[in-house]
Amino acid sequence: MAGHSGVNLIDTADVYRKDDSERVIGLAIAGRRDEVVLASSQRRSRVLPD
């Protein structure tokens, strides 16, 4: 993991591989959550107001 090199920021979004990215990252940081800054974006809805 990049954390061994001093990297502690992980940026992801729900549009990467249909939510698989966030699941895999959760597994990767299990037990080290307090050492990681996790940024996640959510896609905008394309629903238009009436």
PDB file of N, CA and C in Angstrom:
ATOM      1  N   MET A   1       0.843  -1.194   0.000  1.00  0.00           N
ATOM      2  CA  MET A   1       0.000   0.000   0.000  1.00  0.00           C
ATOM      3  C   MET A   1       0.876   1.240   0.000  1.00  0.00           C
ATOM      4  N   ALA A   2       0.395   2.287  -0.616  1.00  0.00           N
ATOM      5  CA  ALA A   2       1.155   3.534  -0.710  1.00  0.00           C
ATOM      6  C   ALA A   2       1.431   4.134   0.665  1.00  0.00           C
ATOM      7  N   GLY A   3       0.653   3.736   1.672  1.00  0.00           N
ATOM      8  CA  GLY A   3       0.858   4.235   3.026  1.00  0.00           C
ATOM      9  C   GLY A   3       2.245   3.964   3.558  1.00  0.00           C
ATOM     10  N   HIS A   4       2.874   2.916   3.085  1.00  0.00           N
ATOM     11  CA  HIS A   4       4.238   2.602   3.508  1.00  0.00           C
ATOM     12  C   HIS A   4       5.220   3.654   3.010  1.00  0.00           C
ATOM     13  N   SER A   5       4.816   4.425   1.997  1.00  0.00           N
ATOM     14  CA  SER A   5       5.661   5.489   1.447  1.00  0.00           C
ATOM     15  C   SER A   5       5.256   6.859   1.957  1.00  0.00           C
ATOM     16  N   GLY A   6       4.305   6.907   2.882  1.00  0.00           N
ATOM     17  CA  GLY A   6       3.873   8.169   3.454  1.00  0.00           C
ATOM     18  C   GLY A   6       2.610   8.746   2.842  1.00  0.00           C
ATOM     19  N   VAL A   7       2.038   8.087   1.847  1.00  0.00           N
ATOM     20  CA  VAL A   7       0.800   8.551   1.227  1.00  0.00           C
ATOM     21  C   VAL A   7      -0.367   8.176   2.137  1.00  0.00           C
ATOM     22  N   ASN A   8      -1.233   9.156   2.462  1.00  0.00           N
ATOM     23  CA  ASN A   8      -2.366   8.834   3.330  1.00  0.00           C
ATOM     24  C   ASN A   8      -3.696   9.382   2.816  1.00  0.00           C
ATOM     25  N   LEU A   9      -3.730   9.933   1.601  1.00  0.00           N
ATOM     26  CA  LEU A   9      -4.961  10.455   1.016  1.00  0.00           C
ATOM     27  C   LEU A   9      -5.405   9.535  -0.116  1.00  0.00           C
ATOM     28  N   ILE A  10      -6.641   9.078  -0.027  1.00  0.00           N
ATOM     29  CA  ILE A  10      -7.230   8.262  -1.079  1.00  0.00           C
ATOM     30  C   ILE A  10      -8.476   8.990  -1.557  1.00  0.00           C
ATOM     31  N   ASP A  11      -8.549   9.259  -2.852  1.00  0.00           N
ATOM     32  CA  ASP A  11      -9.682   9.952  -3.453  1.00  0.00           C
ATOM     33  C   ASP A  11     -10.402   8.980  -4.381  1.00  0.00           C
ATOM     34  N   THR A  12     -11.695   8.840  -4.195  1.00  0.00           N
ATOM     35  CA  THR A  12     -12.468   7.900  -5.001  1.00  0.00           C
ATOM     36  C   THR A  12     -13.837   8.498  -5.304  1.00  0.00           C
ATOM     37  N   ALA A  13     -14.617   7.796  -6.073  1.00  0.00           N
ATOM     38  CA  ALA A  13     -15.980   8.223  -6.390  1.00  0.00           C
ATOM     39  C   ALA A  13     -16.815   6.994  -6.718  1.00  0.00           C
ATOM     40  N   ASP A  14     -18.114   7.122  -6.554  1.00  0.00           N
ATOM     41  CA  ASP A  14     -18.985   5.972  -6.795  1.00  0.00           C
ATOM     42  C   ASP A  14     -19.102   5.605  -8.270  1.00  0.00           C
ATOM     43  N   VAL A  15     -18.569   6.420  -9.153  1.00  0.00           N
ATOM     44  CA  VAL A  15     -18.655   6.125 -10.587  1.00  0.00           C
ATOM     45  C   VAL A  15     -17.510   5.232 -11.079  1.00  0.00           C
ATOM     46  N   TYR A  16     -16.501   5.015 -10.254  1.00  0.00           N
ATOM     47  CA  TYR A  16     -15.399   4.150 -10.649  1.00  0.00           C
ATOM     48  C   TYR A  16     -15.819   2.699 -10.485  1.00  0.00           C
ATOM     49  N   ARG A  17     -15.928   1.977 -11.577  1.00  0.00           N
ATOM     50  CA  ARG A  17     -16.239   0.551 -11.600  1.00  0.00           C
ATOM     51  C   ARG A  17     -17.496   0.192 -10.813  1.00  0.00           C
ATOM     52  N   LYS A  18     -18.518   1.022 -10.913  1.00  0.00           N
ATOM     53  CA  LYS A  18     -19.828   0.740 -10.315  1.00  0.00           C
ATOM     54  C   LYS A  18     -19.736   0.402  -8.829  1.00  0.00           C
ATOM     55  N   ASP A  19     -19.099   1.236  -8.050  1.00  0.00           N
ATOM     56  CA  ASP A  19     -18.964   1.126  -6.590  1.00  0.00           C
ATOM     57  C   ASP A  19     -17.909   0.119  -6.139  1.00  0.00           C
ATOM     58  N   ASP A  20     -17.301  -0.623  -7.036  1.00  0.00           N
ATOM     59  CA  ASP A  20     -16.266  -1.580  -6.630  1.00  0.00           C
ATOM     60  C   ASP A  20     -15.072  -0.877  -6.004  1.00  0.00           C
ATOM     61  N   SER A  21     -14.738   0.303  -6.481  1.00  0.00           N
ATOM     62  CA  SER A  21     -13.585   1.036  -5.981  1.00  0.00           C
ATOM     63  C   SER A  21     -13.692   1.268  -4.474  1.00  0.00           C
ATOM     64  N   GLU A  22     -14.836   1.745  -4.025  1.00  0.00           N
ATOM     65  CA  GLU A  22     -14.991   2.040  -2.600  1.00  0.00           C
ATOM     66  C   GLU A  22     -14.961   0.762  -1.756  1.00  0.00           C
ATOM     67  N   ARG A  23     -15.506  -0.328  -2.275  1.00  0.00           N
ATOM     68  CA  ARG A  23     -15.480  -1.598  -1.548  1.00  0.00           C
ATOM     69  C   ARG A  23     -14.041  -2.106  -1.409  1.00  0.00           C
ATOM     70  N   VAL A  24     -13.280  -2.055  -2.490  1.00  0.00           N
ATOM     71  CA  VAL A  24     -11.894  -2.521  -2.474  1.00  0.00           C
ATOM     72  C   VAL A  24     -11.036  -1.643  -1.558  1.00  0.00           C
ATOM     73  N   ILE A  25     -11.237  -0.337  -1.613  1.00  0.00           N
ATOM     74  CA  ILE A  25     -10.487   0.558  -0.740  1.00  0.00           C
ATOM     75  C   ILE A  25     -10.809   0.265   0.722  1.00  0.00           C
ATOM     76  N   GLY A  26     -12.080   0.012   1.029  1.00  0.00           N
ATOM     77  CA  GLY A  26     -12.458  -0.339   2.400  1.00  0.00           C
ATOM     78  C   GLY A  26     -11.718  -1.567   2.881  1.00  0.00           C
ATOM     79  N   LEU A  27     -11.595  -2.562   2.030  1.00  0.00           N
ATOM     80  CA  LEU A  27     -10.850  -3.772   2.395  1.00  0.00           C
ATOM     81  C   LEU A  27      -9.362  -3.463   2.583  1.00  0.00           C
ATOM     82  N   ALA A  28      -8.825  -2.607   1.723  1.00  0.00           N
ATOM     83  CA  ALA A  28      -7.397  -2.286   1.770  1.00  0.00           C
ATOM     84  C   ALA A  28      -7.014  -1.505   3.025  1.00  0.00           C
ATOM     85  N   ILE A  29      -7.907  -0.668   3.524  1.00  0.00           N
ATOM     86  CA  ILE A  29      -7.562   0.150   4.689  1.00  0.00           C
ATOM     87  C   ILE A  29      -8.110  -0.422   6.001  1.00  0.00           C
ATOM     88  N   ALA A  30      -8.710  -1.599   5.939  1.00  0.00           N
ATOM     89  CA  ALA A  30      -9.244  -2.228   7.153  1.00  0.00           C
ATOM     90  C   ALA A  30      -8.145  -2.319   8.209  1.00  0.00           C
ATOM     91  N   GLY A  31      -8.480  -1.871   9.406  1.00  0.00           N
ATOM     92  CA  GLY A  31      -7.516  -1.895  10.499  1.00  0.00           C
ATOM     93  C   GLY A  31      -6.576  -0.704  10.514  1.00  0.00           C
ATOM     94  N   ARG A  32      -6.624   0.128   9.485  1.00  0.00           N
ATOM     95  CA  ARG A  32      -5.756   1.317   9.404  1.00  0.00           C
ATOM     96  C   ARG A  32      -6.569   2.571   9.099  1.00  0.00           C
ATOM     97  N   ARG A  33      -7.863   2.529   9.321  1.00  0.00           N
ATOM     98  CA  ARG A  33      -8.736   3.645   8.949  1.00  0.00           C
ATOM     99  C   ARG A  33      -8.312   4.955   9.597  1.00  0.00           C
ATOM    100  N   ASP A  34      -7.785   4.898  10.814  1.00  0.00           N
ATOM    101  CA  ASP A  34      -7.370   6.122  11.496  1.00  0.00           C
ATOM    102  C   ASP A  34      -6.096   6.728  10.908  1.00  0.00           C
ATOM    103  N   GLU A  35      -5.453   6.039   9.981  1.00  0.00           N
ATOM    104  CA  GLU A  35      -4.225   6.528   9.341  1.00  0.00           C
ATOM    105  C   GLU A  35      -4.482   7.114   7.952  1.00  0.00           C
ATOM    106  N   VAL A  36      -5.729   7.073   7.486  1.00  0.00           N
ATOM    107  CA  VAL A  36      -6.044   7.413   6.098  1.00  0.00           C
ATOM    108  C   VAL A  36      -7.064   8.549   6.037  1.00  0.00           C
ATOM    109  N   VAL A  37      -6.854   9.459   5.098  1.00  0.00           N
ATOM    110  CA  VAL A  37      -7.842  10.481   4.765  1.00  0.00           C
ATOM    111  C   VAL A  37      -8.531   9.988   3.500  1.00  0.00           C
ATOM    112  N   LEU A  38      -9.828   9.750   3.601  1.00  0.00           N
ATOM    113  CA  LEU A  38     -10.577   9.194   2.483  1.00  0.00           C
ATOM    114  C   LEU A  38     -11.542  10.245   1.947  1.00  0.00           C
ATOM    115  N   ALA A  39     -11.401  10.579   0.671  1.00  0.00           N
ATOM    116  CA  ALA A  39     -12.285  11.538   0.011  1.00  0.00           C
ATOM    117  C   ALA A  39     -13.122  10.782  -1.013  1.00  0.00           C
ATOM    118  N   SER A  40     -14.412  11.012  -1.003  1.00  0.00           N
ATOM    119  CA  SER A  40     -15.291  10.317  -1.937  1.00  0.00           C
ATOM    120  C   SER A  40     -16.287  11.304  -2.518  1.00  0.00           C
ATOM    121  N   SER A  41     -16.518  11.203  -3.806  1.00  0.00           N
ATOM    122  CA  SER A  41     -17.469  12.073  -4.493  1.00  0.00           C
ATOM    123  C   SER A  41     -18.695  11.270  -4.881  1.00  0.00           C
ATOM    124  N   GLN A  42     -19.789  11.980  -5.045  1.00  0.00           N
ATOM    125  CA  GLN A  42     -21.017  11.335  -5.480  1.00  0.00           C
ATOM    126  C   GLN A  42     -21.457  12.007  -6.769  1.00  0.00           C
ATOM    127  N   ARG A  43     -21.878  11.203  -7.719  1.00  0.00           N
ATOM    128  CA  ARG A  43     -22.290  11.779  -9.000  1.00  0.00           C
ATOM    129  C   ARG A  43     -23.591  12.565  -8.837  1.00  0.00           C
ATOM    130  N   ARG A  44     -23.756  13.532  -9.689  1.00  0.00           N
ATOM    131  CA  ARG A  44     -24.975  14.335  -9.694  1.00  0.00           C
ATOM    132  C   ARG A  44     -26.106  13.577 -10.355  1.00  0.00           C
ATOM    133  N   SER A  45     -27.278  13.795  -9.865  1.00  0.00           N
ATOM    134  CA  SER A  45     -28.465  13.224 -10.489  1.00  0.00           C
ATOM    135  C   SER A  45     -28.797  14.054 -11.723  1.00  0.00           C
ATOM    136  N   ARG A  46     -29.239  13.410 -12.758  1.00  0.00           N
ATOM    137  CA  ARG A  46     -29.617  14.134 -13.972  1.00  0.00           C
ATOM    138  C   ARG A  46     -31.131  14.382 -14.024  1.00  0.00           C
ATOM    139  N   VAL A  47     -31.796  14.217 -12.893  1.00  0.00           N
ATOM    140  CA  VAL A  47     -33.230  14.481 -12.846  1.00  0.00           C
ATOM    141  C   VAL A  47     -33.436  15.984 -12.832  1.00  0.00           C
ATOM    142  N   LEU A  48     -34.228  16.464 -13.770  1.00  0.00           N
ATOM    143  CA  LEU A  48     -34.506  17.892 -13.863  1.00  0.00           C
ATOM    144  C   LEU A  48     -35.799  18.218 -13.133  1.00  0.00           C
ATOM    145  N   PRO A  49     -35.861  19.391 -12.493  1.00  0.00           N
ATOM    146  CA  PRO A  49     -37.101  19.772 -11.815  1.00  0.00           C
ATOM    147  C   PRO A  49     -38.244  19.971 -12.810  1.00  0.00           C
ATOM    148  N   ASP A  50     -39.455  19.775 -12.346  1.00  0.00           N
ATOM    149  CA  ASP A  50     -40.644  19.985 -13.201  1.00  0.00           C
ATOM    150  C   ASP A  50     -40.833  21.430 -13.537  1.00  0.00           C
TER     151      ASP A  50
END
